PDB file of C-alpha atoms and ligand atoms in Angstrom:
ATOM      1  CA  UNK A  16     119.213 101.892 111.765  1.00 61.00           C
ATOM      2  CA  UNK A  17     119.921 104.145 108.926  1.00 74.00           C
ATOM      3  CA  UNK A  18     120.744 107.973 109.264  1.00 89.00           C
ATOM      4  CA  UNK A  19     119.436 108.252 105.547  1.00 94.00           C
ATOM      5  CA  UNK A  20     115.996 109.753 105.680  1.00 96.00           C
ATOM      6  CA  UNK A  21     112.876 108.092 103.771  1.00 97.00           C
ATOM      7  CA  UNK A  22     109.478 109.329 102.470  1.00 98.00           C
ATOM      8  CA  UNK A  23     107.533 106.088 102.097  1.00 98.00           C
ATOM      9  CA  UNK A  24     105.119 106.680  99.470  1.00 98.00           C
ATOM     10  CA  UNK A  25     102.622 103.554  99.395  1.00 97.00           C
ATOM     11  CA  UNK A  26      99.606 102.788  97.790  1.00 95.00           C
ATOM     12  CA  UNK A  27      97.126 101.083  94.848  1.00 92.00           C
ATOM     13  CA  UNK A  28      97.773 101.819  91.654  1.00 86.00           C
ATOM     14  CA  UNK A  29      96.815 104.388  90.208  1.00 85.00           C
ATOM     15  CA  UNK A  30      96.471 106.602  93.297  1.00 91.00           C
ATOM     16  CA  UNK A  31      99.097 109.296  91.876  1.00 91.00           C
ATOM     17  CA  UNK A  32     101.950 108.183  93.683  1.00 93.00           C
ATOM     18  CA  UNK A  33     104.391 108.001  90.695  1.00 91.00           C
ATOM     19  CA  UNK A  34     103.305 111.836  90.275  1.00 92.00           C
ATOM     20  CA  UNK A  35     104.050 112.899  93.950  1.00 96.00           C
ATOM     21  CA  UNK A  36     107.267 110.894  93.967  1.00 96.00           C
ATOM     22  CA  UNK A  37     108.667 112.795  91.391  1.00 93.00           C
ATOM     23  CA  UNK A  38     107.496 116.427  92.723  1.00 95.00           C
ATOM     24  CA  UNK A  39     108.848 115.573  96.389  1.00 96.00           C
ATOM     25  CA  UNK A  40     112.179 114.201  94.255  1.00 95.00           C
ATOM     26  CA  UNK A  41     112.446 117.815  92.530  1.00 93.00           C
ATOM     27  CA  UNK A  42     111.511 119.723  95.910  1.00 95.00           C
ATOM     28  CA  UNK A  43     114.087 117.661  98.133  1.00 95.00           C
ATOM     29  CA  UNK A  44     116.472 116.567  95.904  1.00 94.00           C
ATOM     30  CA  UNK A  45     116.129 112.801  97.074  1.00 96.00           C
ATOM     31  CA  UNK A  46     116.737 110.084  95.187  1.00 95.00           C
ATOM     32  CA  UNK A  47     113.698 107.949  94.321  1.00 95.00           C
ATOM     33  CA  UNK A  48     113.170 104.400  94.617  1.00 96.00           C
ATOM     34  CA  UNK A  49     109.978 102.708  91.954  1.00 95.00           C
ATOM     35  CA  UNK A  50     109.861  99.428  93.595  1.00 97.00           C
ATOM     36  CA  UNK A  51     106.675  98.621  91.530  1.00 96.00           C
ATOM     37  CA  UNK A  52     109.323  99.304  88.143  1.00 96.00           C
ATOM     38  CA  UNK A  53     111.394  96.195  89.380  1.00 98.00           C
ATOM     39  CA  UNK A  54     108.532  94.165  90.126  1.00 98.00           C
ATOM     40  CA  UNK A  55     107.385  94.660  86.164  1.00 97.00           C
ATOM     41  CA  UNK A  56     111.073  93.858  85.509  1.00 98.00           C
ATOM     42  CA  UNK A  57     110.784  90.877  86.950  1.00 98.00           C
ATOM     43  CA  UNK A  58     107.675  89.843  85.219  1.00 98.00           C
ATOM     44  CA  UNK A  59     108.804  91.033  81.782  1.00 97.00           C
ATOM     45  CA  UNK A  60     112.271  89.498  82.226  1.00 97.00           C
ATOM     46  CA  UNK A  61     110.375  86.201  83.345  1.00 97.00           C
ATOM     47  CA  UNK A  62     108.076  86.455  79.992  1.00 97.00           C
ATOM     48  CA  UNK A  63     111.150  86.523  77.822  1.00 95.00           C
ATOM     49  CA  UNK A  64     113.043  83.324  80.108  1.00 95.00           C
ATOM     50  CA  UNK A  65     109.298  81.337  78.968  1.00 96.00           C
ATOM     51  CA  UNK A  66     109.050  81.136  82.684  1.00 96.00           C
ATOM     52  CA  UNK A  67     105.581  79.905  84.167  1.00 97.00           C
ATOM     53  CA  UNK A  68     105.273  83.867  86.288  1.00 97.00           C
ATOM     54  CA  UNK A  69     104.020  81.237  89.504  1.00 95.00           C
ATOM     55  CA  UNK A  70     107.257  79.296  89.436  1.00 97.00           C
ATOM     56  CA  UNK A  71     108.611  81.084  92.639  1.00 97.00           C
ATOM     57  CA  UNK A  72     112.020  79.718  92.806  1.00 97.00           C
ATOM     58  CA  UNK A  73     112.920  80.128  88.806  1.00 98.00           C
ATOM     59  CA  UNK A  74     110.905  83.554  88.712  1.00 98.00           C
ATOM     60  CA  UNK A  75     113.188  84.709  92.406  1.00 98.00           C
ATOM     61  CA  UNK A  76     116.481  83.407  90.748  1.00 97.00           C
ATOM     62  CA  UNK A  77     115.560  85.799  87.867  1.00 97.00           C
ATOM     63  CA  UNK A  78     114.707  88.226  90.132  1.00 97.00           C
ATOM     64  CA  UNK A  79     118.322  88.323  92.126  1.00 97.00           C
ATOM     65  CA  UNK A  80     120.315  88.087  88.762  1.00 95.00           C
ATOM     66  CA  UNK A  81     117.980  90.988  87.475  1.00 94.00           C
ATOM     67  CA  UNK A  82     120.522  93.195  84.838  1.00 94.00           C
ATOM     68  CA  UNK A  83     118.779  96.423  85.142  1.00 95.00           C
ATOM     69  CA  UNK A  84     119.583 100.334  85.099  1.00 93.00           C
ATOM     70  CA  UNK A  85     117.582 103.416  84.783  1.00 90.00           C
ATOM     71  CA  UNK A  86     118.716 106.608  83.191  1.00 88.00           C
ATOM     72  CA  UNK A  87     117.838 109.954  82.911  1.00 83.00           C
ATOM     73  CA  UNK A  88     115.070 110.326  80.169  1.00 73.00           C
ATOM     74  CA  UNK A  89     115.717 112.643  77.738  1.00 67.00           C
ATOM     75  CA  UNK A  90     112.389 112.606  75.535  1.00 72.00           C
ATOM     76  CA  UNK A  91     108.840 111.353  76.257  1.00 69.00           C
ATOM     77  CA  UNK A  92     106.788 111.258  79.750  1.00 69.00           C
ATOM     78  CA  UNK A  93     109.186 108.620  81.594  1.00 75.00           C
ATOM     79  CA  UNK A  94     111.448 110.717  84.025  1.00 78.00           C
ATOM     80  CA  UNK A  95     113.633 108.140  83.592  1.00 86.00           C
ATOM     81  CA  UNK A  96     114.406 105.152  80.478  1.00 91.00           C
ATOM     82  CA  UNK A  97     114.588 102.089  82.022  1.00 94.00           C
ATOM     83  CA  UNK A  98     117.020  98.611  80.808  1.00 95.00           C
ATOM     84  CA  UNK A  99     116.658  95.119  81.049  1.00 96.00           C
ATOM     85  CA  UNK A 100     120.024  93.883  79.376  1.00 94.00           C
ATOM     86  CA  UNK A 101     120.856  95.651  76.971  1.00 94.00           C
ATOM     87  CA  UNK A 102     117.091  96.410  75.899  1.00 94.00           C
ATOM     88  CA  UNK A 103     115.407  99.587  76.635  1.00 94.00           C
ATOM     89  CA  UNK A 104     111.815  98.730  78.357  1.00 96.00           C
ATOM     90  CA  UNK A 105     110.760 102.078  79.636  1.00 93.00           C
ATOM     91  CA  UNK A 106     107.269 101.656  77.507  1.00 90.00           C
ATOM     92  CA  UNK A 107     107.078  97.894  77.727  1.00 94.00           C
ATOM     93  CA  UNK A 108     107.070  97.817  81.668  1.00 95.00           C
ATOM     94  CA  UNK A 109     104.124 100.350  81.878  1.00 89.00           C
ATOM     95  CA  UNK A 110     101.650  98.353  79.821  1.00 87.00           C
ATOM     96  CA  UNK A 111      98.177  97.496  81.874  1.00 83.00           C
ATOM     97  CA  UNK A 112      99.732  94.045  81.140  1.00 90.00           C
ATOM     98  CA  UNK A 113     102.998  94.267  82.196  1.00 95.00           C
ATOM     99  CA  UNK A 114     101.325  95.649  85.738  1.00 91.00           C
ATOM    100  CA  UNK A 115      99.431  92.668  85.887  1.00 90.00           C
ATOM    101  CA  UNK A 116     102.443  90.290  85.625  1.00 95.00           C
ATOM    102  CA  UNK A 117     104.296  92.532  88.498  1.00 96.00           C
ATOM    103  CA  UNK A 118     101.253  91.644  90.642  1.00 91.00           C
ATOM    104  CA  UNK A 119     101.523  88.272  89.701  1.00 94.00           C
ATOM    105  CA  UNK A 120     105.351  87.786  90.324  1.00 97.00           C
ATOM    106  CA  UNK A 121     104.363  90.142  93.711  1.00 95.00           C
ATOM    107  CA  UNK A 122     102.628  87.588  95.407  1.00 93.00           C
ATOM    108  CA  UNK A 123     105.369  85.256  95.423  1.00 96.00           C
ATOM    109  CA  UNK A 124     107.287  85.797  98.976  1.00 96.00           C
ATOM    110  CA  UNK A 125     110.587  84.375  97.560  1.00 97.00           C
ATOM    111  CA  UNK A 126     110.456  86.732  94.515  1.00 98.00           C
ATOM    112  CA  UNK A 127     110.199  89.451  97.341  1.00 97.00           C
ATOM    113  CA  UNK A 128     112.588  88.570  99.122  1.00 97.00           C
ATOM    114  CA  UNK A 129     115.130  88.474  96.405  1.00 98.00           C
ATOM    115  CA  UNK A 130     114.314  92.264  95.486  1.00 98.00           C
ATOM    116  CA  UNK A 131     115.035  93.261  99.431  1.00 97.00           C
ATOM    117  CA  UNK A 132     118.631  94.339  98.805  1.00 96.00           C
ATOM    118  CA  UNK A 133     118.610  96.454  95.429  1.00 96.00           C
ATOM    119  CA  UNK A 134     115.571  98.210  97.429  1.00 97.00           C
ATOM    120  CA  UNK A 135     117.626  99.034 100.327  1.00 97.00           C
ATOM    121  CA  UNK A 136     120.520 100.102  98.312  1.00 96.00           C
ATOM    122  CA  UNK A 137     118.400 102.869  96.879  1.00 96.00           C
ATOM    123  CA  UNK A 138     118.626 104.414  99.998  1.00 97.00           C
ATOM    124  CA  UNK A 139     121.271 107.013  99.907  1.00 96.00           C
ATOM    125  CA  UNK A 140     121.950 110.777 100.816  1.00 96.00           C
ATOM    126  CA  UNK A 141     120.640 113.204 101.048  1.00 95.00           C
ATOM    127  CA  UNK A 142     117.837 110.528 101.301  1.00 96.00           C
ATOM    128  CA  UNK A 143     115.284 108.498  99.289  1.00 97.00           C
ATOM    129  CA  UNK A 144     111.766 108.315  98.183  1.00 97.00           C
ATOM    130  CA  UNK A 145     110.292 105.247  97.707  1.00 98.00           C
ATOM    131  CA  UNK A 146     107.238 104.195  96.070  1.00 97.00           C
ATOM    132  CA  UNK A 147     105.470 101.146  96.435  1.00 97.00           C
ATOM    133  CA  UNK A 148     103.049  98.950  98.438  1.00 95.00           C
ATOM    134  CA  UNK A 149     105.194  98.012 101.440  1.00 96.00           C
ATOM    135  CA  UNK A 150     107.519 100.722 101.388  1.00 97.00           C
ATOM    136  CA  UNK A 151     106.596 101.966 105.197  1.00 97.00           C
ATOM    137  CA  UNK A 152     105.138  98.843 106.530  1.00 96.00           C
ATOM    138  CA  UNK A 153     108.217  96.180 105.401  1.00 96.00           C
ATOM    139  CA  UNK A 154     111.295  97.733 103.491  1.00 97.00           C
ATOM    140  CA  UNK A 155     111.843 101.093 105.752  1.00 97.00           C
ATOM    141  CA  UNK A 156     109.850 100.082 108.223  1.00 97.00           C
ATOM    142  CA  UNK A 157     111.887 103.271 109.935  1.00 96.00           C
ATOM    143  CA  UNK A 158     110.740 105.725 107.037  1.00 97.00           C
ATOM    144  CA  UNK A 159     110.185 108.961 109.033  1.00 96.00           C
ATOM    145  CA  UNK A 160     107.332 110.045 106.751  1.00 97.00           C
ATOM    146  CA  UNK A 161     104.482 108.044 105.764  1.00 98.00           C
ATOM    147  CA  UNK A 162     101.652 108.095 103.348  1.00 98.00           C
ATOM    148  CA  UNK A 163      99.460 105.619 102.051  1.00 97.00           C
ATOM    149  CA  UNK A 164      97.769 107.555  99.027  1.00 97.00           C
ATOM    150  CA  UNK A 165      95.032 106.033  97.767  1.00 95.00           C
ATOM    151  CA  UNK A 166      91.517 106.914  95.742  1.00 95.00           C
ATOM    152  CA  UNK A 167      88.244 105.563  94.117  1.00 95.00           C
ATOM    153  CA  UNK A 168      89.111 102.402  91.948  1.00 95.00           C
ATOM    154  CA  UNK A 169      86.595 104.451  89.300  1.00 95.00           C
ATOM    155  CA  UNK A 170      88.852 107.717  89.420  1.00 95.00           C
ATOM    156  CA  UNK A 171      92.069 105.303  89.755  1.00 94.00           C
ATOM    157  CA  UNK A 172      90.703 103.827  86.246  1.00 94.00           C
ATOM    158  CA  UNK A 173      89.714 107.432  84.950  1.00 93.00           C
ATOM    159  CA  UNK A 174      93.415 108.428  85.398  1.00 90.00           C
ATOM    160  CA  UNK A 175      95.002 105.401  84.138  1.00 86.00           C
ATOM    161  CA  UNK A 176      93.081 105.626  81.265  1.00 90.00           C
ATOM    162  CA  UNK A 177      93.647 109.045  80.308  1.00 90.00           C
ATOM    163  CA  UNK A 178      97.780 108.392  81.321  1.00 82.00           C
ATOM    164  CA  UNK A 179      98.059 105.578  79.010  1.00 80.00           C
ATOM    165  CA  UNK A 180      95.870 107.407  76.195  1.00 87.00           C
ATOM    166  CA  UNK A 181      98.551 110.261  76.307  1.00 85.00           C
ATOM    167  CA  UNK A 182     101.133 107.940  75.649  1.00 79.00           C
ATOM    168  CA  UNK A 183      99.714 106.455  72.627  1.00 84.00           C
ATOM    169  CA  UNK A 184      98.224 103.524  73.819  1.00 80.00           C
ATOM    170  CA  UNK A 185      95.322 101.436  73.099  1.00 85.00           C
ATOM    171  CA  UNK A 186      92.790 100.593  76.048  1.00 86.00           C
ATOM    172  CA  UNK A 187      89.736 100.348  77.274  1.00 92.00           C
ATOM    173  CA  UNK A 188      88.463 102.017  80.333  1.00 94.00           C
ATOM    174  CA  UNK A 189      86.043  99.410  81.239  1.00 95.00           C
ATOM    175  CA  UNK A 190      89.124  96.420  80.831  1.00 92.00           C
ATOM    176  CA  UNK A 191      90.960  99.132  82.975  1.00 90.00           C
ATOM    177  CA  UNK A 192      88.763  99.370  85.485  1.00 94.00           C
ATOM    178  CA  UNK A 193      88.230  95.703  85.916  1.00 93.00           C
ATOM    179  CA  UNK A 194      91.679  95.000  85.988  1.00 89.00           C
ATOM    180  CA  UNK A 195      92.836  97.707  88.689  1.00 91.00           C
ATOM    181  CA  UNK A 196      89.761  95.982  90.959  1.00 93.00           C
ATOM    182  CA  UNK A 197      91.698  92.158  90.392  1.00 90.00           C
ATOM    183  CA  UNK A 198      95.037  94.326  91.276  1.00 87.00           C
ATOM    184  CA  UNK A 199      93.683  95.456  94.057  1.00 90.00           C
ATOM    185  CA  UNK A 200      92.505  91.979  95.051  1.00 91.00           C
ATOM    186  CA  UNK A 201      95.287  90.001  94.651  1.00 88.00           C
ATOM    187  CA  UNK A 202      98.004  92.767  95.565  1.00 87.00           C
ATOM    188  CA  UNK A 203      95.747  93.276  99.649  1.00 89.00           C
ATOM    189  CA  UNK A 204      95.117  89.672  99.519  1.00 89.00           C
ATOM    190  CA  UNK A 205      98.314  87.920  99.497  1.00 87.00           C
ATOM    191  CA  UNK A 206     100.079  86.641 102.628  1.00 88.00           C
ATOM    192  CA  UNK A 207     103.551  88.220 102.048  1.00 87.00           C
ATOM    193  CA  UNK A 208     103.569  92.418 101.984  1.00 85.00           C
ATOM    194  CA  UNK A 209      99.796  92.819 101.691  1.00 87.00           C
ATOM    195  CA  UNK A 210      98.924  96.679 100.260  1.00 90.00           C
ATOM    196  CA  UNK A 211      97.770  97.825 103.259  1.00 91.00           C
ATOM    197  CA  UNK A 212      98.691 101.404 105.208  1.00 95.00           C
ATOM    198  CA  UNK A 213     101.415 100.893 108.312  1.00 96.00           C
ATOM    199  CA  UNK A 214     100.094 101.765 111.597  1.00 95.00           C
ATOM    200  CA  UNK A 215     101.608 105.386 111.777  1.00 95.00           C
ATOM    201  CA  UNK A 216     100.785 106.264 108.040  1.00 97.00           C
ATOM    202  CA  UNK A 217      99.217 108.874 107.201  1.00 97.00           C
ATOM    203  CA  UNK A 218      96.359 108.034 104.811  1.00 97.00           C
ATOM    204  CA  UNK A 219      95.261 110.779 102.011  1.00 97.00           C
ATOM    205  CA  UNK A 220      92.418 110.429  99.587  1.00 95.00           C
ATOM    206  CA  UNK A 221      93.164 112.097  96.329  1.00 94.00           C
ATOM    207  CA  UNK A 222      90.014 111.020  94.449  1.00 94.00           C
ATOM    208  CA  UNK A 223      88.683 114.406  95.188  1.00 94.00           C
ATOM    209  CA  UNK A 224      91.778 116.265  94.683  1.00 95.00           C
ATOM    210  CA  UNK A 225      94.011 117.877  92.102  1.00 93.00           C
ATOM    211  CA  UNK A 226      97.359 116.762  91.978  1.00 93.00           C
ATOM    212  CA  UNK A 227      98.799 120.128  93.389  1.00 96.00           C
ATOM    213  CA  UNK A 228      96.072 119.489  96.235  1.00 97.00           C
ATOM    214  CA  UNK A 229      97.688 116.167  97.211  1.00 97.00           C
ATOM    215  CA  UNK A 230     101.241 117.391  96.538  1.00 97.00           C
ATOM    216  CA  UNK A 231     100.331 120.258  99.103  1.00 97.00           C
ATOM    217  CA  UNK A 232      98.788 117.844 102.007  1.00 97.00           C
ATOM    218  CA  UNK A 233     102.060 115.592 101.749  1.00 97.00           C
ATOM    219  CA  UNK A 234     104.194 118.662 101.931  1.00 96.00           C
ATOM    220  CA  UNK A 235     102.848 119.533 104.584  1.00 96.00           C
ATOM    221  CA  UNK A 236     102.746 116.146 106.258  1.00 96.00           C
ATOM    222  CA  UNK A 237     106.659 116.445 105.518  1.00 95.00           C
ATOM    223  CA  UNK A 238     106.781 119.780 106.971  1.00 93.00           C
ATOM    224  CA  UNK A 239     105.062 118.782 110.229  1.00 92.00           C
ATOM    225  CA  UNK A 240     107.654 116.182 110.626  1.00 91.00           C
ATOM    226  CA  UNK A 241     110.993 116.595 111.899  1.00 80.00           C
ATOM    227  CA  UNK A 242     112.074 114.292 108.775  1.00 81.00           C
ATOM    228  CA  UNK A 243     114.051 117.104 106.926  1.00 72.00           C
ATOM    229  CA  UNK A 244     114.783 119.239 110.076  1.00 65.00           C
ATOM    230  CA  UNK A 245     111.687 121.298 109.810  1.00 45.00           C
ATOM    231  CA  UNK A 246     109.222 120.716 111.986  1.00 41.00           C
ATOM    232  CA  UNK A 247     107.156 123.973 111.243  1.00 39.00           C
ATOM    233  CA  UNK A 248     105.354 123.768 114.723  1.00 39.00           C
ATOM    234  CA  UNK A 249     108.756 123.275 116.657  1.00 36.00           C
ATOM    235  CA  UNK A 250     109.535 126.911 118.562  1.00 36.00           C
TER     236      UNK A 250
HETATM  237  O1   DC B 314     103.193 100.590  91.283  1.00 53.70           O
HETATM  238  P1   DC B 314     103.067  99.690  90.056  1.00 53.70           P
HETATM  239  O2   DC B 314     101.699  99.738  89.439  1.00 53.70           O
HETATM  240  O3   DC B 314     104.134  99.945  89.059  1.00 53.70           O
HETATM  241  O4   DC B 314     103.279  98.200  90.618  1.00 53.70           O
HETATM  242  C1   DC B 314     103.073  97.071  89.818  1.00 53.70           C
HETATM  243  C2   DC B 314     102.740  95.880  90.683  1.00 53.70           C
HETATM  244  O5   DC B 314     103.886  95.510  91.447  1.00 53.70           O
HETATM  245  C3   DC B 314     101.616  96.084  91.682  1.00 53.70           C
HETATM  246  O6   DC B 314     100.363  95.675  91.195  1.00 53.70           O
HETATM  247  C4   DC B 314     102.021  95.252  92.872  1.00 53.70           C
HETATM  248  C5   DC B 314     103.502  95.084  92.751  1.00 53.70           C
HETATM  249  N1   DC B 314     104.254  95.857  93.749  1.00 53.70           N
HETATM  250  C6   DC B 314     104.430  95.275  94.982  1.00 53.70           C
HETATM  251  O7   DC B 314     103.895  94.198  95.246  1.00 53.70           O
HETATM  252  N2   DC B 314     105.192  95.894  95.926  1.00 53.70           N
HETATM  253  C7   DC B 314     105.744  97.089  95.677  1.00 53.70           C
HETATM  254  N3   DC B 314     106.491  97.679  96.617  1.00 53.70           N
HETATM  255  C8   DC B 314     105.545  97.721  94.427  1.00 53.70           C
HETATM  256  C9   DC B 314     104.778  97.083  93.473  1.00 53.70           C
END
């Protein structure tokens, strides 16, 4: 087992977890893994091969040969630009669209499989937060923080909308809406890595809360661990 520490950060989209990833990053100086960024790799990098996105061993060969990087962002919302080849994607992954081909590529245990090593090679010191749906329950199973964030599919939408509004794009909140609920579906319905919270995560609902609210509670989830040597209730 690894000696690098892990914050598993998992949950639906749209539940703010991109948003606490980064703040824990800048608090803790961890590196940060967006598994859900590689899974819309795969499905844009499958859309430009012409694949059929259900063709599980084409779309998982793809998915191991993957040619990606991501560096620091220098303009724009994106903490970081992201590549496929030699084509910058940072915009084209985060389309409502390009989420739904991730989900669809998602489901496909092979595809998953393929992706298990450039996960796990995120994890490095002084340690790692990862983002995701199966962070704590399959890739660090040994994360020593949990937290499955999740919220209201109607604030989830509200958010999304106003996110992808800010960045200049053109949606609709009720096509939103309906497409975070098939998301949902098909990302806790599949047999491989269903989104669901491991056994000793802790869960937090943020539909109520502000973003520094929720930022707060997993600080101090963090702090009440013994995760980063700090276990505030320790003598
Ligand atoms: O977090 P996101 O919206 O960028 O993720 C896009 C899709 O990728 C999501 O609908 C399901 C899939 N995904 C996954 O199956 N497992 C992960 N660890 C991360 C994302």
């Amino acid at each position: 087992m690894s000696e690098i520490k892990v914050i598993a950060i998992d949950g639906p989209s749209g539940a703010g977890k991109g948003a606490v990833t980064q703040a824990l990053a800048a608090r803790t100086g961890f590196h940060v893994l967006d598994s859900g960024a590689l899974y819309r790799l795969v499905g844009l990098a499958a859309r430009r091969s012409g694949l059929d996105l259900t063709s599980e061993k084409a779309v998982a060969k793809l998915a191991r040969e993957l040619d990606i990087a991501f560096k620091p962002a220098y303009e724009g919302p994106e903490p970081l630009a992201v590549w496929l080849g030699d084509s910058e994607v940072t915009h084209q992954i985060r389309t409502d669209e390009a989420g739904v081909d991730a989900s669809t590529v998602a489901a496909l245990p092979k595809v998953r499989e393929a992706l298990e090593d450039l996960q796990l090679s995120f994890r490095k010191p002084p340690g790692l937060i990862a983002d995701g749906r199966d962070m704590g329950t399959v890739v660090f199973k040994d994360a020593g923080v949990k937290i499955f964030l999740t919220a209201s599919a109607s604030v989830r939408a509200d958010r999304r909308y106003n996110q992808l509004k800010t960045k200049g794009m053109d949606v609709s909140l009720a096509d939103l809406l309906e497409s975070i609920e098939a998301r949902d579906k098909r990302d806790s319905n599949r047999s491989t890595s269903p989104l669901v919270p491991a056994e000793d995560a802790i869960i937090i609902d943020s539909s109520d809360l502000s973003l520094a609210e929720v930022i707060a509670r997993v600080w101090s989830v963090i702090e009440n661990s013994d995760l980063m040597g700090a276990n505030t209730n320790a003598d």
